[in-house]
Coordinates of C-alpha atoms and ligand atoms in Angstrom, one line a residue:
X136 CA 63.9 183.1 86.9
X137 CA 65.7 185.3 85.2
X138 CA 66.8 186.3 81.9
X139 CA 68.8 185.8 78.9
X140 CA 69.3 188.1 75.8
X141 CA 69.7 186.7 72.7
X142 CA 70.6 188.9 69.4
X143 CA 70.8 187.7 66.1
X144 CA 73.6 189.1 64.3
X145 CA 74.4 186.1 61.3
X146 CA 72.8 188.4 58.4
X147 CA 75.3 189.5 55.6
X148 CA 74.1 192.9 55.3
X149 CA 74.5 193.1 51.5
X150 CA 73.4 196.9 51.5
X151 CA 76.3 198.3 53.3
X152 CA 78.7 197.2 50.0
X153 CA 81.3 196.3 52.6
X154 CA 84.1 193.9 53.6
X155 CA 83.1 194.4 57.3
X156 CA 80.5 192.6 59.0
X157 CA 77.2 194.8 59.1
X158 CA 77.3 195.2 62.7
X159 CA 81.0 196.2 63.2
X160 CA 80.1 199.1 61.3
X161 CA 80.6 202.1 64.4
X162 CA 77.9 204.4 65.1
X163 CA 80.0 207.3 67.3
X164 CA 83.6 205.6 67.5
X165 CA 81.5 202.2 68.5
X166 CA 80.0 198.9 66.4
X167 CA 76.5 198.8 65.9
X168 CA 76.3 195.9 67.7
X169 CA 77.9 197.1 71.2
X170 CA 75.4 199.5 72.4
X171 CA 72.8 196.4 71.7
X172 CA 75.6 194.2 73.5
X173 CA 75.4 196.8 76.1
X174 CA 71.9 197.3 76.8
X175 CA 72.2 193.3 77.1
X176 CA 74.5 193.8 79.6
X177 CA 72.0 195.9 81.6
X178 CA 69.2 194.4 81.8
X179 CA 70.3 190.8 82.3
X180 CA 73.3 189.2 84.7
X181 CA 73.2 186.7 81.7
X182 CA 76.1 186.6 79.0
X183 CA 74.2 187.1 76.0
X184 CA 73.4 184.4 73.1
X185 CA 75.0 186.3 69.6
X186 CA 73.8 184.5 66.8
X187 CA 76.6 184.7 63.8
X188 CA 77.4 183.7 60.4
X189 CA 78.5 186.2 58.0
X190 CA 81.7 187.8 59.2
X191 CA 81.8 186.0 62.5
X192 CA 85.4 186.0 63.4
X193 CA 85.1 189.9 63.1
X194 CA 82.7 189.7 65.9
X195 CA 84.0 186.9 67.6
X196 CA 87.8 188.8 68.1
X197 CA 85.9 191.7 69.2
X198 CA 83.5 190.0 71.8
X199 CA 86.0 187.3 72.6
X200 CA 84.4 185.2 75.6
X201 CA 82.1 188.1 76.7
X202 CA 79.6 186.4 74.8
X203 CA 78.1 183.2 74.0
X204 CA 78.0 182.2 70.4
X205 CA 75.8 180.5 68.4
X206 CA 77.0 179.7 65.1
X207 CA 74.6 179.7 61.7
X208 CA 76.6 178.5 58.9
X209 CA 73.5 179.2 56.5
X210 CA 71.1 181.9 57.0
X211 CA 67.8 180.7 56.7
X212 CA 66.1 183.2 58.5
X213 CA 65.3 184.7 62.0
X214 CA 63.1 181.7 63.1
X215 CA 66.1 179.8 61.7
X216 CA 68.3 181.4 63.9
X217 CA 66.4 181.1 66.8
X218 CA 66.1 177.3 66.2
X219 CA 69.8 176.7 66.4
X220 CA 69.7 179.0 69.8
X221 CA 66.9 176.7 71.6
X222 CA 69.9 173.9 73.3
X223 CA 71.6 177.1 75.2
X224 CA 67.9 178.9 76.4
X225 CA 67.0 177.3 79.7
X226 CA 63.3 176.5 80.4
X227 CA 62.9 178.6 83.5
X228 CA 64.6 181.9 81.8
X229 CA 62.6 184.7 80.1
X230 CA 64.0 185.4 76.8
X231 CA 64.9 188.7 75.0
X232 CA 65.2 188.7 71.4
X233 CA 67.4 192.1 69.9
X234 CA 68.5 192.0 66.6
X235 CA 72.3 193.6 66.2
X236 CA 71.3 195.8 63.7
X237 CA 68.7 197.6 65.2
X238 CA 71.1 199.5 67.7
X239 CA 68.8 202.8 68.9
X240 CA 66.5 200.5 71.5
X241 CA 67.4 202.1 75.2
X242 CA 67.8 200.2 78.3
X243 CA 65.3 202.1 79.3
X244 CA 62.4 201.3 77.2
X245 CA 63.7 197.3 78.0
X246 CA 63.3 198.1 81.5
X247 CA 60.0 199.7 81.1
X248 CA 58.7 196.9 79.4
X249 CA 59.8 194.2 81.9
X250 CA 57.9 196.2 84.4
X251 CA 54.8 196.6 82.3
X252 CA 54.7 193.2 81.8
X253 CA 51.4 191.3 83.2
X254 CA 52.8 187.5 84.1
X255 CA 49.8 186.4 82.6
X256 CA 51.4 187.5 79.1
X257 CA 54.3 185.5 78.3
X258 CA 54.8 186.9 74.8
X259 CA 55.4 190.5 74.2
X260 CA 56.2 192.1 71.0
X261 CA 58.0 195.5 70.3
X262 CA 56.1 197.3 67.6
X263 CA 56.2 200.8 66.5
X264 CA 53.9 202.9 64.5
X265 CA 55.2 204.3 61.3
X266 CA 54.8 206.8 58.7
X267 CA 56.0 204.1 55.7
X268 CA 55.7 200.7 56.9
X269 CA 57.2 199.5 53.6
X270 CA 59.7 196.3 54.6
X271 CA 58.5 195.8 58.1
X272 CA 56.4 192.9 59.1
X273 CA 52.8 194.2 59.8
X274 CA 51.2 193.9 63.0
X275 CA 47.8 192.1 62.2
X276 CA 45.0 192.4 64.6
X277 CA 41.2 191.8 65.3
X278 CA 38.7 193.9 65.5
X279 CA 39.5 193.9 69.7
X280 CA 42.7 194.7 68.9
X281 CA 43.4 191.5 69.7
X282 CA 47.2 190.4 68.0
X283 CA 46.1 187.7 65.0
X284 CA 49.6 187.5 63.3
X285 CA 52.6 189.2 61.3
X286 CA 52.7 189.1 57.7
X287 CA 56.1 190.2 56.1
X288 CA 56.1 192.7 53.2
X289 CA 56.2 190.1 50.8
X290 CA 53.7 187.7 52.2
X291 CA 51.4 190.6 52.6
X292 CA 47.9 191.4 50.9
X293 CA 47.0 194.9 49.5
X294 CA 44.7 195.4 52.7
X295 CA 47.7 194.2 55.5
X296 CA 50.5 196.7 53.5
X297 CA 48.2 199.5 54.5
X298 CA 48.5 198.7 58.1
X299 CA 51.1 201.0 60.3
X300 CA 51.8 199.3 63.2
X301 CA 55.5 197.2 62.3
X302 CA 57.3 194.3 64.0
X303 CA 60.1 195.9 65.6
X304 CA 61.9 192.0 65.5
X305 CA 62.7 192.4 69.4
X306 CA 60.3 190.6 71.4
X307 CA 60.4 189.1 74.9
X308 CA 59.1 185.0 75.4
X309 CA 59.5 183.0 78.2
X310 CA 61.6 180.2 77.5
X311 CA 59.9 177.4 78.0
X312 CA 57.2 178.7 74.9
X313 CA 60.6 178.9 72.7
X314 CA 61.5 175.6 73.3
X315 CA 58.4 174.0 73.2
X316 CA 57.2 175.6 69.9
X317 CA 60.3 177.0 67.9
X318 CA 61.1 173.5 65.4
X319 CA 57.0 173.8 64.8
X320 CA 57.8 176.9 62.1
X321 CA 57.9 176.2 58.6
X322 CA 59.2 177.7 55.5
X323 CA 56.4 177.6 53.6
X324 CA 56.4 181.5 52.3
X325 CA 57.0 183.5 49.3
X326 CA 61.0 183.7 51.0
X327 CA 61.5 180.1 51.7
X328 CA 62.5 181.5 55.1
X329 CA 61.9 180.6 58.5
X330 CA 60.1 183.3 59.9
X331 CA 61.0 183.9 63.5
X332 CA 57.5 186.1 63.0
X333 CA 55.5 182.8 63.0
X334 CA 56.2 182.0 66.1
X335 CA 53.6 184.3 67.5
X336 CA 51.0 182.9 65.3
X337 CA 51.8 179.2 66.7
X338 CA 51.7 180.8 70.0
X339 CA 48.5 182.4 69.9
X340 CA 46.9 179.4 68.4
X341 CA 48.1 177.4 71.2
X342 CA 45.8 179.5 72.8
X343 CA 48.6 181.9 74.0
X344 CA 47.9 186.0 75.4
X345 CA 50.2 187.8 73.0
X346 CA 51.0 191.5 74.1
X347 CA 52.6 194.4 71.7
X348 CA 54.4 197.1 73.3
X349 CA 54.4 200.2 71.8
X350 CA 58.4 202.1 71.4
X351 CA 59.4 205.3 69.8
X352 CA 60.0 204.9 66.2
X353 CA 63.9 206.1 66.6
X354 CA 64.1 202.8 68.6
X355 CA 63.0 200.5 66.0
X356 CA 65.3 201.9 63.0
X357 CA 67.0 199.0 61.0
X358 CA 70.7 199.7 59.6
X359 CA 70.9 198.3 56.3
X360 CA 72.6 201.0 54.3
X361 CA 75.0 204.0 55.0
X362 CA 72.4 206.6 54.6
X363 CA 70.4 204.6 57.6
X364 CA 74.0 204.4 59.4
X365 CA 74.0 207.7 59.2
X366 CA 70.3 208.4 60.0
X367 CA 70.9 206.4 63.3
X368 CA 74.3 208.0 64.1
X369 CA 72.4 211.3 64.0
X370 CA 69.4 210.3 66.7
X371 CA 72.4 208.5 68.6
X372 CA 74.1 211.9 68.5
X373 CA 71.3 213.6 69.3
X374 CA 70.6 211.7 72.7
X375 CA 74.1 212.1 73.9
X376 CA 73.9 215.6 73.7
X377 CA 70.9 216.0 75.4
X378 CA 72.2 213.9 77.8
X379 CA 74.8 216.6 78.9
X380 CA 72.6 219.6 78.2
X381 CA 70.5 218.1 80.8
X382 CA 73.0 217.4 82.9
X383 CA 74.1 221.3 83.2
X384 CA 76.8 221.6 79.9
X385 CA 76.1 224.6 77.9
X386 CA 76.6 223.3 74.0
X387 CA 76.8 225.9 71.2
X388 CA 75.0 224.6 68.0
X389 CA 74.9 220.9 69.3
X390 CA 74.1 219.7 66.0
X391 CA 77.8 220.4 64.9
X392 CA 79.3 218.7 68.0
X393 CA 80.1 214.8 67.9
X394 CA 80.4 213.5 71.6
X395 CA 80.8 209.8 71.8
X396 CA 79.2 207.8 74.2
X397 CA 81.5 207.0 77.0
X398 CA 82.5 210.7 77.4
X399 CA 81.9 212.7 80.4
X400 CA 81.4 215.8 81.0
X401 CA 81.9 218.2 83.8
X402 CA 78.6 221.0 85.1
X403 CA 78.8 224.6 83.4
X404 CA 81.2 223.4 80.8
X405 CA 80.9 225.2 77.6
X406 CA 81.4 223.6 74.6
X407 CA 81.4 226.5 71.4
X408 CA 80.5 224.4 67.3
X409 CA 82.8 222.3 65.7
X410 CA 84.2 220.1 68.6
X411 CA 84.9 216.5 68.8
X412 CA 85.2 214.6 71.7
X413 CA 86.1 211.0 71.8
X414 CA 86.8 207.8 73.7
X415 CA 87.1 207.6 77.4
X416 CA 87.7 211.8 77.3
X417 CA 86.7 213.0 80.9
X418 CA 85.9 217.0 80.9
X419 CA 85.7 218.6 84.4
X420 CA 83.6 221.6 85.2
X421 CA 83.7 225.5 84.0
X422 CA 85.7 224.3 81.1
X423 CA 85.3 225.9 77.6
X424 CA 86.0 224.8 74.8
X425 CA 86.1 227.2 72.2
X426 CA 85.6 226.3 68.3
X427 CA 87.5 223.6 66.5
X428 CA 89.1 221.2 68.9
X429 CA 89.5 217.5 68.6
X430 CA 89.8 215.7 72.5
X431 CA 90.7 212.0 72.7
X432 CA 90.8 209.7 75.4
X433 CA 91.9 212.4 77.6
X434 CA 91.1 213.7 80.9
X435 CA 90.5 217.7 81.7
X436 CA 89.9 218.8 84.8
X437 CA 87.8 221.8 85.7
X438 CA 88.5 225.8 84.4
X439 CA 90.5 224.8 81.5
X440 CA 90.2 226.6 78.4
X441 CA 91.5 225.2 75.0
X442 CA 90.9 226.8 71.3
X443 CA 91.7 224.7 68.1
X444 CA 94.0 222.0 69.5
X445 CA 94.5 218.8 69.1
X446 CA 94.4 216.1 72.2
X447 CA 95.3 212.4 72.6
X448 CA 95.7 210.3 75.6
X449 CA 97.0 213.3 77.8
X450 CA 96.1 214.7 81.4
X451 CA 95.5 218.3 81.3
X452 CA 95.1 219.6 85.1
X453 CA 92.8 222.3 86.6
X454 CA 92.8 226.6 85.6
X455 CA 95.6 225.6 82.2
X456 CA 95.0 226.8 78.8
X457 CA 96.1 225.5 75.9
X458 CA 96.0 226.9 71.9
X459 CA 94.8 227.9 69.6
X460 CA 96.9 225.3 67.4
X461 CA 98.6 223.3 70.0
X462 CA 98.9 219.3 69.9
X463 CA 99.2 217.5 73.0
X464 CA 100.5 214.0 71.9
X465 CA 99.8 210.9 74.2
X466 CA 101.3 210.6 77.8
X467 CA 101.6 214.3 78.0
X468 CA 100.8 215.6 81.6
X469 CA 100.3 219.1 81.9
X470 CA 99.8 220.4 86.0
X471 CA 97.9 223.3 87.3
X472 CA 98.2 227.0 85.7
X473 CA 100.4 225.7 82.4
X474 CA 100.1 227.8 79.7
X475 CA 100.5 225.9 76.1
X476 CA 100.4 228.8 73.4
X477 CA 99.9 228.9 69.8
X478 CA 101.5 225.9 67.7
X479 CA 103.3 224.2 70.7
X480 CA 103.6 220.5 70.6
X481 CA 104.4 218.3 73.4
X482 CA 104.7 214.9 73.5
X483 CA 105.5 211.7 76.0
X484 CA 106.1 215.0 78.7
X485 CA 105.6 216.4 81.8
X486 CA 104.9 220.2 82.7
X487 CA 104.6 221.1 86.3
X488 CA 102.3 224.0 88.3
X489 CA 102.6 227.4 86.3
X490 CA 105.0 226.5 83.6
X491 CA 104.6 228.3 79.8
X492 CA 105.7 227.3 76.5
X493 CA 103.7 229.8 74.7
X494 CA 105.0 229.8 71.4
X495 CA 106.1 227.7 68.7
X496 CA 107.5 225.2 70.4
X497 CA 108.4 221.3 70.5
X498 CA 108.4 219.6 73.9
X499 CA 109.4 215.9 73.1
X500 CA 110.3 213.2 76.6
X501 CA 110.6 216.2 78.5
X502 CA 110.3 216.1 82.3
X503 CA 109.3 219.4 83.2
X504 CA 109.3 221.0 86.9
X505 CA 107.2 224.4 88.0
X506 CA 107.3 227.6 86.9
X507 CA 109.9 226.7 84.0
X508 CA 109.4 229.3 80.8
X509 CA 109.8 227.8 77.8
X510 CA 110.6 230.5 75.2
X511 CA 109.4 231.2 71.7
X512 CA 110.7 228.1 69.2
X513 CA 112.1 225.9 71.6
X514 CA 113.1 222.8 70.4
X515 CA 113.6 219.5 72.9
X516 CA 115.8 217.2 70.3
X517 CA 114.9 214.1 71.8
X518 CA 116.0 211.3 68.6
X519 CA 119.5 211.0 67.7
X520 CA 118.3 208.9 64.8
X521 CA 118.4 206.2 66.7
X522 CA 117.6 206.2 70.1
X523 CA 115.0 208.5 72.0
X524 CA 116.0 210.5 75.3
X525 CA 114.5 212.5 77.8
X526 CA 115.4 215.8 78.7
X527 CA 115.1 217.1 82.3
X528 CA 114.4 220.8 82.9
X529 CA 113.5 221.4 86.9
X530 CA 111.3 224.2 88.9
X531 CA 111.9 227.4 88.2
X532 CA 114.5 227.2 85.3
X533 CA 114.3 229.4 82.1
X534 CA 115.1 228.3 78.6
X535 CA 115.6 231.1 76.2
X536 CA 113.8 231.5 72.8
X537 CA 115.2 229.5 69.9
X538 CA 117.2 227.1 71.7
X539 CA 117.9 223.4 71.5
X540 CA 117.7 221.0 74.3
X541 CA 120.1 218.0 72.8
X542 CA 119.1 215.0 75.1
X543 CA 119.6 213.5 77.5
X544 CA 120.4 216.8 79.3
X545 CA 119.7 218.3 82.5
X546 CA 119.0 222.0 83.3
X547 CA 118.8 222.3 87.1
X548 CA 117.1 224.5 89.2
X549 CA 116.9 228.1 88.1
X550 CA 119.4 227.2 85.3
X551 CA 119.2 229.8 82.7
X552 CA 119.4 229.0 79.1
X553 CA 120.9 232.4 76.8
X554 CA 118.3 232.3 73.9
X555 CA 119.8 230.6 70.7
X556 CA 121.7 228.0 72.8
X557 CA 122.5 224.6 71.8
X558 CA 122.2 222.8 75.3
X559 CA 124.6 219.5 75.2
X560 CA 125.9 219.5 78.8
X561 CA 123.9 219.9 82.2
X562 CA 123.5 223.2 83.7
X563 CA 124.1 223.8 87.2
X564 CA 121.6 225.1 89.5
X565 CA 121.5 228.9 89.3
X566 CA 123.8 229.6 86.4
X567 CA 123.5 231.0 82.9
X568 CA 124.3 228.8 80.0
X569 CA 125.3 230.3 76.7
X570 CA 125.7 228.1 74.1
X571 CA 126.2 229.8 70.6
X572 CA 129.5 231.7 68.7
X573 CA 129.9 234.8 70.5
X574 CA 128.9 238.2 68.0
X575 CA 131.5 239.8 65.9
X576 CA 130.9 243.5 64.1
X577 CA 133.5 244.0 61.5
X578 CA 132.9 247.6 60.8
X579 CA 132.6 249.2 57.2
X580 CA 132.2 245.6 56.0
X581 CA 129.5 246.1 53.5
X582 CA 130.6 249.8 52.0
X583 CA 134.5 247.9 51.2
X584 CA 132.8 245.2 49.6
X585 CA 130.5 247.4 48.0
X586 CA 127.8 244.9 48.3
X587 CA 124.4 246.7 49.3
X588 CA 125.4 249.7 47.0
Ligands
LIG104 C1 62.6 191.2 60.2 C2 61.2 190.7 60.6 C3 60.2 191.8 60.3 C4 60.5 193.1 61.1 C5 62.0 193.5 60.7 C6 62.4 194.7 61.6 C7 61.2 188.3 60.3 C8 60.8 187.2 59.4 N1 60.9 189.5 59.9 O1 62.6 191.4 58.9 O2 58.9 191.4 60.7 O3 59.6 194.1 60.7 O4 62.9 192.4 61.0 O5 63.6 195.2 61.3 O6 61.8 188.1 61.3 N2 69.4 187.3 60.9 C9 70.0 186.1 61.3 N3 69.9 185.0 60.6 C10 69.1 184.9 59.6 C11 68.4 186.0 59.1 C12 68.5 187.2 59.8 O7 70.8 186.2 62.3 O8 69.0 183.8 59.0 C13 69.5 188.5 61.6 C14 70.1 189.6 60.8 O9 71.5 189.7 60.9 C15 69.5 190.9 61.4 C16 68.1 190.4 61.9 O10 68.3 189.0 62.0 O11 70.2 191.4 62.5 C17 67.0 190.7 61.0 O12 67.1 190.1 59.7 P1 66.6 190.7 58.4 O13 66.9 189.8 57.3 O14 67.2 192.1 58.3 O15 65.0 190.8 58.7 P2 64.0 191.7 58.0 O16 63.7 191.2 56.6 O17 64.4 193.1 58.1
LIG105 CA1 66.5 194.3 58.7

């Protein structure tokens, strides 16, 4: 036996005012709908059943063939949706129900609940106290505490709105009771739905044991709206970070740091407010990261230090510092010790071991060697307008403040560049290369033309 997730996506999601399919809509850099695809992923060898209809090419070009789809041209509720699942779900599977807008569920809590589950219960239901139960479907029981039924909001009775405990939507049935009883549920309610709900009432009349398993509320909350996109990102948010803070990273006001999911993060890292960290970015340890930086799909490794800098798709190796207001562009791949000062860009580069560019600089297709100093206001002119060329600069060579590199050029080993040079031709290994009009003084200059009289 074993089992297969199904999520119902097919809803349009009229609150969010959008273009976009609800469940596209990211919660820290990713849709809704993947950490539900995700959790799917974890707790069965199954590809999932997605159940779309509104905006389904969006999640179809984004899922592509990880997925199984199910399509529902007209949405005529959750039972509805289920109904047009039933050919795909096998008889001997166990079946998970998720909804994809109801993305704060953990893997966890699944797994929990598949190993609190007796055998002789073949229907469980996620439920959740709340605070205000209004819109949920209430949890109706008997005076054993014995589940009776669920009543939506609008079906309910003044006595059943009172009641606390909700229908989460996820719930766990074994297969065979889906197929066997799904096309039994009517419309016959006040939203000429079909109520995936009612199946639990057929099921306990059939003389079925129907559980509820109690979750958090955080991992019941519905996204409907952009305030409860936001509400969710926050708790989302708020796990990651904890996540890392447990794991031995030292974060400074966490509640002003966004980390996304996939990001890892190295032990005694420190990580000061205001930073974001994105994508696949991969911190080592003893980092810090001091206020104001933004890190993207790049990889640290450990002692670096970086203040208010900007970093995409670049490789940053161990004991380098870089800022405060320095941009690393992508495919930049700085080595060991590199120093990368105030407002230095570098782009599409490599620097090797110990090499500077401390200040006010642009490093553009630059292959760099070790120990090369990069002076104040260096410029690499990589684009002739056209066409965009690398410039080579190897170990040990020195390029003087304020000078040009016009590629493609080559400054060999230990070449020296005089400061306020415009580099066109190769330097030589161990030479000095001055490329600029040589001074002239023209003495009494001023006082004959009587010009700073
Ligand atoms: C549903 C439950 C309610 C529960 C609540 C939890 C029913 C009848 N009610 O109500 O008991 O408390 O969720 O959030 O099940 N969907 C489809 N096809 C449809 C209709 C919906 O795929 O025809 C999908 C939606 O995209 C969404 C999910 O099912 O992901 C829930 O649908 P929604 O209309 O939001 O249900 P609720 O009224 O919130
Ligand atoms: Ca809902």
């Amino acid at each position: 036996m074993s089992l297969q997730v199904v999520v119902l996506c097919a809803g349009k999601g009229t609150r969010m005012k959008s273009e976009k399919s609800k469940v596209m809509h990211e919660i820290m850099g990713k849709p809704m709908i993947e950490y539900v695809y995700e959790i799917a992923k974890e707790v069965s060898d199954k590809k999932p059943i997605f159940i779309v209809g509104h905006a389904k090419e969006q999640i179809e070009s984004y899922f592509k063939d990880k997925v199984e789809y199910v399509h529902q041209d007209e949405q005529l509720g959750t039972g509805h949706a289920v109904i047009l699942a039933e050919k795909k779900i096998n008889e001997n599977d166990d079946v998970l129900i998720l909804y994809g807008d109801t993305p704060l569920i953990q893997a966890s809590t699944i797994k929990k609940l598949i190993e609190d589950k007796k055998d002789d219960t073949p229907v469980t239901i996620l439920t959740s106290m709340v605070d205000n139960p209004f819109g949920y479907g209430r949890i109706v029981k008997d005076i054993n505490g014995d589940f009776v039924k669920i009543v939506e909001q609008k079906d309910a009775n003044d006595e059943e709105k009172l009641i606390r405990e909700i229908n989460s939507g996820m719930s766990y049935i074994s297969g065979k009771l889906i197929k066997e009883n799904i096309n039994k549920i009517t419309n016959n309610n006040n939203q000429k739905e079909y109520y995936l709900t009612d199946l639990f009432e057929i099921l306990k009349n059939n003389g079925n044991k129907i559980s509820t398993f109690f979750i958090e509320q955080d991992e019941i909350m519905g996204v409907n709206s952009r305030t409860q996109l936001e509400d969710a990102r926050k708790v989302m948010s708020k796990r990651i970070n904890s996540f890392h803070m447990d794991n031995g990273v030292t974060l400074i006001s966490p509640e002003s740091i966004y980390i996304e999911k996939d990001v890892v993060i190295g032990r005694d890292t420190i990580i000061y407010p205001n930073n974001i960290l994105r994508g696949k970015t991969d911190i080592g340890n003893n980092c810090i990261l001091y206020a104001g930086n933004e890190i993207v799909d790049t990889v640290i490794k450990d002692n670096v230090t970086i203040r208010t800098s900007f970093l995409e798709e670049s490789y940053v190796d161990e004991k380098t510092t870089i800022g405060p207001y320095a941009h690393l562009r992508p495919k930049s791949k700085l080595g060991k010790k590199v120093k990368i000062g105030n407002f230095v860009e570098v782009k599409n580069s490599i620097m090797g071991n110990n090499s500077k560019a401390s200040h006010l600089a642009y490093v553009g297709d630059g292959d760099i060697g070790d120990n090369v100093n990069i002076g104040c206001g260096v410029v690499f002119v990589n684009y002739d307008g056209k066409h965009k060329n690398r410039s080579i600069v190897k170990d040990n060579a020195f390029i003087g403040s304020n000078s040009n590199l016009v590629a493609p050029v080559t400054i060999e080993e230990k070449g020296y560049v005089a400061t306020g040079s415009t580099v066109t031709d190769n330097v030589p290994a161990n030479s000095l290369c001055i490329a600029r009009a040589r001074q002239v003084i023209k003495a009494g200059w001023t006082a004959k033309k009587k010009l700073l009289d």
